[in-house]
Short mmCIF file of C-alpha atoms in Angstrom, two decimals:
data_model
loop_
_atom_site.label_atom_id
_atom_site.label_comp_id
_atom_site.label_asym_id
_atom_site.label_seq_id
_atom_site.Cartn_x
_atom_site.Cartn_y
_atom_site.Cartn_z
CA MET A 1 -6.51 26.83 -29.92
CA THR A 2 -7.36 23.90 -32.35
CA VAL A 3 -8.90 20.47 -31.11
CA SER A 4 -8.44 17.29 -33.32
CA LYS A 5 -11.52 15.67 -33.94
CA THR A 6 -9.85 12.27 -33.16
CA ALA A 7 -9.04 13.29 -29.98
CA GLU A 8 -12.74 13.45 -29.20
CA LYS A 9 -13.75 9.70 -27.96
CA SER A 10 -16.12 10.69 -25.30
CA SER A 11 -19.90 10.08 -26.11
CA GLU A 12 -21.26 13.35 -24.11
CA LYS A 13 -22.72 16.38 -25.65
CA PRO A 14 -20.32 19.40 -26.14
CA GLY A 15 -21.75 21.25 -23.18
CA ASP A 16 -21.49 18.27 -20.80
CA ALA A 17 -17.94 17.61 -21.93
CA THR A 18 -17.14 21.55 -21.18
CA LYS A 19 -18.06 21.34 -17.64
CA GLY A 20 -16.53 17.40 -17.07
CA ARG A 21 -13.44 18.73 -17.72
CA LYS A 22 -12.89 21.70 -16.48
CA ASP A 23 -10.83 20.81 -13.75
CA ALA A 24 -8.81 18.35 -16.19
CA ALA A 25 -8.06 21.12 -18.36
CA GLU A 26 -4.55 20.29 -19.61
CA PRO A 27 -1.79 23.07 -19.59
CA GLN A 28 -1.11 24.47 -23.14
CA GLY A 29 2.03 22.59 -24.72
CA GLN A 30 1.18 18.71 -23.87
CA VAL A 31 2.24 16.03 -26.00
CA HIS A 32 -1.34 14.27 -25.30
CA ALA A 33 -4.10 16.04 -26.31
CA GLU A 34 -6.93 13.18 -25.69
CA ALA A 35 -8.44 12.96 -22.31
CA LEU A 36 -7.01 10.14 -19.74
CA GLN A 37 -9.54 7.16 -19.56
CA LEU A 38 -10.69 6.29 -16.32
CA GLY A 39 -11.72 2.69 -16.44
CA GLU A 40 -12.54 0.96 -13.63
CA LEU A 41 -11.73 4.04 -11.51
CA SER A 42 -15.38 5.39 -13.31
CA GLU A 43 -16.68 2.44 -11.32
CA GLN A 44 -15.43 2.94 -7.73
CA LEU A 45 -17.92 4.21 -5.12
CA GLY A 46 -15.44 6.06 -2.97
CA TYR A 47 -14.01 7.81 -6.32
CA VAL A 48 -17.49 9.36 -7.53
CA LEU A 49 -18.98 9.96 -4.19
CA LYS A 50 -15.46 12.38 -3.44
CA ARG A 51 -15.87 13.67 -7.19
CA ALA A 52 -19.30 14.85 -6.05
CA GLN A 53 -18.65 15.74 -2.88
CA LEU A 54 -16.29 18.50 -4.10
CA LYS A 55 -18.68 19.64 -6.89
CA VAL A 56 -21.65 20.02 -4.50
CA PHE A 57 -19.24 21.98 -1.72
CA GLU A 58 -17.55 24.14 -4.89
CA ASN A 59 -21.43 25.02 -5.94
CA PHE A 60 -22.47 25.64 -2.33
CA LEU A 61 -19.93 27.92 -1.19
CA ARG A 62 -20.34 29.99 -4.97
CA CYS A 63 -24.12 30.01 -3.72
CA MET A 64 -23.79 31.27 -0.22
CA ALA A 65 -20.64 33.92 -1.41
CA SER A 66 -22.35 37.06 0.29
CA LEU A 67 -23.21 35.04 3.49
CA GLN A 68 -19.63 33.78 3.97
CA LEU A 69 -20.98 30.63 5.06
CA THR A 70 -18.80 27.35 4.37
CA PRO A 71 -21.09 23.78 4.37
CA ALA A 72 -19.76 23.00 7.78
CA GLN A 73 -20.70 26.54 9.24
CA PHE A 74 -24.00 26.03 7.52
CA SER A 75 -24.31 22.62 9.46
CA VAL A 76 -23.67 23.69 12.98
CA LEU A 77 -25.98 26.66 12.57
CA LEU A 78 -28.87 24.40 11.46
CA LEU A 79 -28.17 22.12 14.25
CA VAL A 80 -27.78 24.49 17.29
CA GLU A 81 -31.13 26.15 15.70
CA LYS A 82 -33.07 22.64 16.15
CA ASN A 83 -31.05 21.74 19.05
CA PRO A 84 -30.57 24.78 21.41
CA GLY A 85 -28.75 24.76 24.52
CA ARG A 86 -26.60 21.45 24.01
CA ASN A 87 -23.52 21.22 23.93
CA GLN A 88 -20.28 22.26 22.29
CA THR A 89 -19.20 18.15 22.87
CA GLU A 90 -22.62 17.14 21.52
CA VAL A 91 -22.87 18.98 18.21
CA ALA A 92 -19.30 18.43 17.47
CA SER A 93 -19.61 14.60 17.72
CA THR A 94 -23.31 14.70 15.98
CA LEU A 95 -21.78 16.16 13.09
CA GLY A 96 -18.49 13.88 12.94
CA ILE A 97 -16.00 17.41 13.45
CA LEU A 98 -12.81 16.89 15.35
CA ARG A 99 -12.67 18.74 18.55
CA PRO A 100 -10.09 20.76 17.17
CA ASN A 101 -11.37 22.08 13.82
CA PHE A 102 -14.71 22.41 15.79
CA VAL A 103 -13.24 24.65 18.30
CA ALA A 104 -11.70 26.85 15.00
CA LEU A 105 -15.28 26.65 13.45
CA LEU A 106 -17.32 28.17 16.60
CA ASP A 107 -14.24 31.16 17.09
CA ASN A 108 -14.78 31.92 13.77
CA LEU A 109 -19.03 32.13 14.41
CA GLU A 110 -18.30 33.82 17.43
CA SER A 111 -16.01 36.39 16.09
CA ARG A 112 -18.93 37.10 13.68
CA ASP A 113 -21.59 37.27 15.89
CA LEU A 114 -23.67 34.35 14.86
CA CYS A 115 -23.32 31.94 17.70
CA ALA A 116 -22.43 32.13 21.18
CA ARG A 117 -20.88 29.58 23.57
CA ILE A 118 -22.81 29.86 27.20
CA ARG A 119 -21.02 27.86 30.22
CA SER A 120 -23.53 25.33 31.02
CA THR A 121 -25.31 25.93 34.70
CA ASN A 122 -25.47 22.20 35.06
CA ASP A 123 -21.61 21.30 34.33
CA ARG A 124 -19.35 24.47 34.75
CA ARG A 125 -16.86 22.67 32.64
CA SER A 126 -18.79 22.28 29.30
CA HIS A 127 -20.01 25.14 27.06
CA ILE A 128 -23.62 25.19 25.58
CA LEU A 129 -24.10 26.54 22.17
CA VAL A 130 -27.18 29.47 20.90
CA LEU A 131 -27.49 31.37 17.64
CA THR A 132 -27.77 34.79 18.17
CA ASP A 133 -30.42 37.20 16.69
CA LYS A 134 -28.10 37.98 14.03
CA GLY A 135 -27.08 33.88 14.09
CA LYS A 136 -31.45 33.42 13.16
CA ALA A 137 -31.36 36.01 10.82
CA VAL A 138 -28.24 35.24 8.63
CA LEU A 139 -29.82 31.42 9.04
CA THR A 140 -32.77 32.57 7.80
CA ARG A 141 -31.09 33.87 4.92
CA ALA A 142 -28.81 30.80 4.10
CA LYS A 143 -31.72 28.57 4.07
CA LYS A 144 -33.15 30.66 1.28
CA LEU A 145 -30.15 30.53 -1.05
CA VAL A 146 -29.43 26.75 0.11
CA ALA A 147 -32.96 26.20 -1.63
CA THR A 148 -32.94 28.34 -4.10
CA LYS A 149 -29.85 28.50 -5.80
CA HIS A 150 -28.28 25.28 -4.53
CA GLU A 151 -30.53 22.25 -3.67
CA SER A 152 -33.04 23.09 -6.73
CA ARG A 153 -30.07 22.31 -8.86
CA LEU A 154 -30.18 18.76 -7.68
CA ASN A 155 -34.05 18.48 -8.93
CA GLU A 156 -33.32 19.95 -11.70
CA LEU A 157 -30.87 17.69 -12.70
CA LEU A 158 -32.26 14.72 -11.42
CA GLY A 159 -35.85 14.99 -11.04
CA GLN A 160 -37.55 14.87 -7.35
CA ALA A 161 -37.93 11.00 -7.37
CA ASN A 162 -33.95 10.36 -8.12
CA ARG A 163 -33.45 13.20 -5.45
CA GLU A 164 -34.95 11.42 -2.57
CA ALA A 165 -33.66 7.92 -4.04
CA LEU A 166 -30.13 9.43 -4.16
CA ILE A 167 -30.69 10.83 -0.27
CA GLY A 168 -31.88 7.88 0.91
CA MET A 169 -29.43 5.77 -0.67
CA LEU A 170 -26.38 8.18 0.91
CA SER A 171 -27.98 8.21 4.23
CA LYS A 172 -28.17 4.51 4.30
CA ILE A 173 -24.14 4.47 3.55
CA ALA A 174 -23.28 7.18 6.17
CA ASN A 175 -25.28 4.75 8.72
CA GLU A 176 -24.57 1.46 7.77
CA PHE A 177 -21.75 1.08 5.55
CA MET B 1 -24.68 0.72 30.99
CA THR B 2 -28.01 1.51 30.83
CA VAL B 3 -29.85 3.05 27.94
CA SER B 4 -33.56 5.26 28.56
CA LYS B 5 -36.23 3.55 26.64
CA THR B 6 -37.65 7.17 25.94
CA ALA B 7 -34.01 8.46 24.44
CA GLU B 8 -34.74 5.92 21.35
CA LYS B 9 -36.93 7.99 19.59
CA SER B 10 -35.23 6.61 16.12
CA SER B 11 -37.40 3.98 14.08
CA GLU B 12 -33.73 2.21 13.23
CA LYS B 13 -33.45 -1.41 14.24
CA PRO B 14 -31.38 -1.74 17.41
CA GLY B 15 -28.46 -3.16 15.35
CA ASP B 16 -28.91 -0.25 12.66
CA ALA B 17 -28.58 2.21 15.41
CA THR B 18 -25.30 0.99 17.11
CA LYS B 19 -23.37 1.51 14.28
CA GLY B 20 -25.30 4.81 12.66
CA ARG B 21 -24.42 6.60 16.20
CA LYS B 22 -20.59 4.74 16.37
CA ASP B 23 -19.37 8.17 15.82
CA ALA B 24 -21.95 9.99 17.67
CA ALA B 25 -21.17 8.71 20.74
CA GLU B 26 -21.13 10.82 23.83
CA PRO B 27 -18.71 10.79 26.57
CA GLN B 28 -20.16 9.86 30.30
CA GLY B 29 -21.45 12.12 32.29
CA GLN B 30 -23.33 14.10 29.75
CA VAL B 31 -26.67 15.85 31.31
CA HIS B 32 -28.72 15.09 28.00
CA ALA B 33 -28.54 11.32 27.10
CA GLU B 34 -30.75 11.60 23.98
CA ALA B 35 -29.56 11.87 20.28
CA LEU B 36 -29.62 15.65 18.44
CA GLN B 37 -32.35 16.23 16.42
CA LEU B 38 -31.18 16.50 12.61
CA GLY B 39 -33.94 18.02 11.11
CA GLU B 40 -33.37 19.53 7.73
CA LEU B 41 -29.50 18.74 7.64
CA SER B 42 -30.48 15.39 6.99
CA GLU B 43 -32.42 16.46 3.58
CA GLN B 44 -29.14 18.35 2.75
CA LEU B 45 -27.35 16.72 0.06
CA GLY B 46 -23.59 18.56 0.52
CA TYR B 47 -24.18 16.94 4.34
CA VAL B 48 -25.22 13.35 3.40
CA LEU B 49 -22.53 13.17 0.70
CA LYS B 50 -20.00 14.34 2.78
CA ARG B 51 -21.06 11.80 5.61
CA ALA B 52 -21.65 9.09 3.01
CA GLN B 53 -18.05 9.54 1.50
CA LEU B 54 -16.70 9.63 5.09
CA LYS B 55 -17.98 6.34 6.27
CA VAL B 56 -17.30 4.81 2.70
CA PHE B 57 -13.20 5.91 2.98
CA GLU B 58 -12.62 4.41 6.03
CA ASN B 59 -14.17 1.34 5.28
CA PHE B 60 -11.83 1.45 1.92
CA LEU B 61 -8.95 2.01 4.22
CA ARG B 62 -10.10 -1.02 7.09
CA CYS B 63 -10.33 -3.49 3.90
CA MET B 64 -6.79 -1.60 2.28
CA ALA B 65 -5.12 -2.16 5.81
CA SER B 66 -2.51 -5.18 4.70
CA LEU B 67 -1.13 -3.08 1.80
CA GLN B 68 -1.53 0.41 3.62
CA LEU B 69 -3.05 2.39 0.69
CA THR B 70 -5.76 5.33 0.64
CA PRO B 71 -8.57 6.10 -1.61
CA ALA B 72 -5.95 8.51 -3.40
CA GLN B 73 -3.24 6.09 -3.73
CA PHE B 74 -5.43 3.54 -5.01
CA SER B 75 -6.69 5.99 -7.63
CA VAL B 76 -3.61 6.78 -9.07
CA LEU B 77 -2.37 2.99 -9.66
CA LEU B 78 -5.52 2.46 -11.24
CA LEU B 79 -5.08 5.59 -13.60
CA VAL B 80 -1.59 5.14 -14.29
CA GLU B 81 -2.62 1.35 -14.87
CA LYS B 82 -5.03 2.39 -17.83
CA ASN B 83 -2.81 5.03 -18.95
CA PRO B 84 0.64 4.33 -18.82
CA GLY B 85 3.19 6.96 -20.06
CA ARG B 86 1.17 9.44 -19.62
CA ASN B 87 2.47 12.95 -17.71
CA GLN B 88 2.29 13.80 -13.81
CA THR B 89 0.47 16.68 -14.56
CA GLU B 90 -2.39 15.37 -16.68
CA VAL B 91 -2.82 12.08 -14.26
CA ALA B 92 -3.06 14.89 -11.44
CA SER B 93 -5.45 17.13 -12.83
CA THR B 94 -7.61 14.20 -14.11
CA LEU B 95 -8.04 13.22 -10.30
CA GLY B 96 -8.13 16.89 -9.19
CA ILE B 97 -5.60 16.52 -6.98
CA LEU B 98 -3.45 19.60 -6.58
CA ARG B 99 0.01 19.60 -7.28
CA PRO B 100 1.79 20.03 -3.71
CA ASN B 101 -0.48 17.04 -2.70
CA PHE B 102 -0.03 14.84 -5.93
CA VAL B 103 3.95 15.50 -5.33
CA ALA B 104 3.84 14.00 -2.11
CA LEU B 105 1.89 11.35 -2.83
CA LEU B 106 4.06 10.13 -5.88
CA ASP B 107 7.00 10.42 -3.44
CA ASN B 108 5.24 8.10 -1.27
CA LEU B 109 4.13 5.77 -4.08
CA GLU B 110 7.78 6.05 -5.52
CA SER B 111 9.49 5.46 -1.82
CA ARG B 112 7.39 2.34 -1.88
CA ASP B 113 8.63 0.81 -5.21
CA LEU B 114 5.00 1.43 -6.69
CA CYS B 115 5.42 3.94 -9.71
CA ALA B 116 8.03 5.82 -10.88
CA ARG B 117 8.52 9.10 -12.64
CA ILE B 118 10.37 9.09 -16.00
CA ARG B 119 11.79 12.26 -17.53
CA SER B 120 9.75 12.43 -20.99
CA THR B 121 11.71 11.93 -24.10
CA ASN B 122 9.81 14.64 -25.59
CA ASP B 123 9.50 17.07 -22.54
CA ARG B 124 12.07 17.67 -21.00
CA ARG B 125 10.35 19.67 -18.01
CA SER B 126 7.64 16.86 -17.47
CA HIS B 127 7.92 13.48 -15.82
CA ILE B 128 5.56 10.37 -17.18
CA LEU B 129 4.29 7.62 -15.09
CA VAL B 130 4.51 3.97 -14.80
CA LEU B 131 3.99 1.74 -12.63
CA THR B 132 6.90 -0.66 -11.40
CA ASP B 133 6.45 -4.40 -11.43
CA LYS B 134 5.82 -4.45 -7.59
CA GLY B 135 2.99 -1.71 -8.18
CA LYS B 136 1.30 -3.86 -10.94
CA ALA B 137 1.48 -7.05 -8.32
CA VAL B 138 0.43 -4.52 -5.44
CA LEU B 139 -2.45 -3.15 -7.57
CA THR B 140 -3.74 -6.56 -8.46
CA ARG B 141 -4.44 -7.49 -5.06
CA ALA B 142 -5.88 -4.15 -4.16
CA LYS B 143 -8.30 -4.66 -6.96
CA LYS B 144 -9.35 -8.03 -5.18
CA LEU B 145 -10.01 -6.64 -1.76
CA VAL B 146 -11.55 -3.61 -3.09
CA ALA B 147 -13.91 -6.00 -4.80
CA THR B 148 -14.46 -8.54 -2.39
CA LYS B 149 -14.46 -6.58 0.89
CA HIS B 150 -15.57 -2.98 0.10
CA GLU B 151 -17.50 -2.70 -3.46
CA SER B 152 -19.45 -5.96 -2.34
CA ARG B 153 -20.85 -4.48 0.64
CA LEU B 154 -22.36 -2.08 -1.60
CA ASN B 155 -23.93 -4.59 -3.46
CA GLU B 156 -25.24 -6.00 -0.05
CA LEU B 157 -26.67 -2.75 0.96
CA LEU B 158 -28.19 -1.62 -2.17
CA GLY B 159 -28.49 -4.77 -4.24
CA GLN B 160 -27.11 -4.26 -7.80
CA ALA B 161 -29.82 -2.20 -9.53
CA ASN B 162 -29.83 0.31 -6.63
CA ARG B 163 -26.20 0.62 -6.99
CA GLU B 164 -25.63 1.31 -10.68
CA ALA B 165 -28.45 3.47 -10.48
CA LEU B 166 -26.09 5.74 -7.28
CA ILE B 167 -22.93 5.48 -9.41
CA GLY B 168 -25.01 6.85 -12.17
CA MET B 169 -26.41 10.09 -10.18
CA LEU B 170 -22.93 10.64 -8.62
CA SER B 171 -21.51 10.60 -11.83
CA LYS B 172 -23.82 12.94 -13.30
CA ILE B 173 -23.35 15.85 -9.80
CA ALA B 174 -19.67 15.50 -10.47
CA ASN B 175 -20.29 15.94 -14.17
CA GLU B 176 -22.71 18.39 -14.15
CA PHE B 177 -23.76 19.84 -10.74
#
């Protein structure tokens, strides 16, 4: 496969260009070989947020393949570990997960014996959530994987100071936008 | 409705706290009144990215209510305006939208006479995309709304320099993570 030099309008390094175009790969036989110009799109907050989030989730799933945990499942385990005995509704609303999705997520965690729903003694209509021993063990391994394989990539990419600035700005947007 | 002072563990200003808890609102009659502690979760890149992205998309939809455009539809219109005559597959893959989702999205735009699919003269199997006159007019109005009601909020919240730093870091993550 030959690539026209004139089609290389980007100023990215070759290595970066390959990575950046992974999901923009064109099927063979296209008339146009050059990449589309993003124009104003590359400055749209929502667009860059969504692209970054998708890339980070993809990487998370790859790093967590051995434990088969999604970002949402990991969040639930972390939150239940930090707040044992709180009820299902509180955990779901804190994470902003809709009830039907949250029920399906808990069914999955419970079927794998990572988390248990216990009927509340204070309010018989609600269920409190606790981690099982297996859930605690899996979460410990998950945290190590996330720290060493996933979050560490962000430090490599941006540096520690920028990483902190980024998390701070994203939190501000999540709370105040 | 009374709020226990001891439940206010956050150092946020009252106005911020109200905003931050909008989607963590608890139903009445909960045994626990205090908010759950996020702990390590608040430092997880994927978690803060997702929360920020959801908040930004919510705001986008509100700002764009009069034009009924989603973030993805707006992205398609912007990209087709910048790259008229490129084919459906190229536009979908540049945006990272899966084919079935993209077909549904285009059906919607076409039914509203904002965008047209034209059979390519070079490759009869593919369709090129162009904006209709109505599509161009709607996009002009949409850009104004986004700039004045949506993107401007980010400048207010973070300041111009931080805004640029944020977009730069998110683009780097989207391309290189």
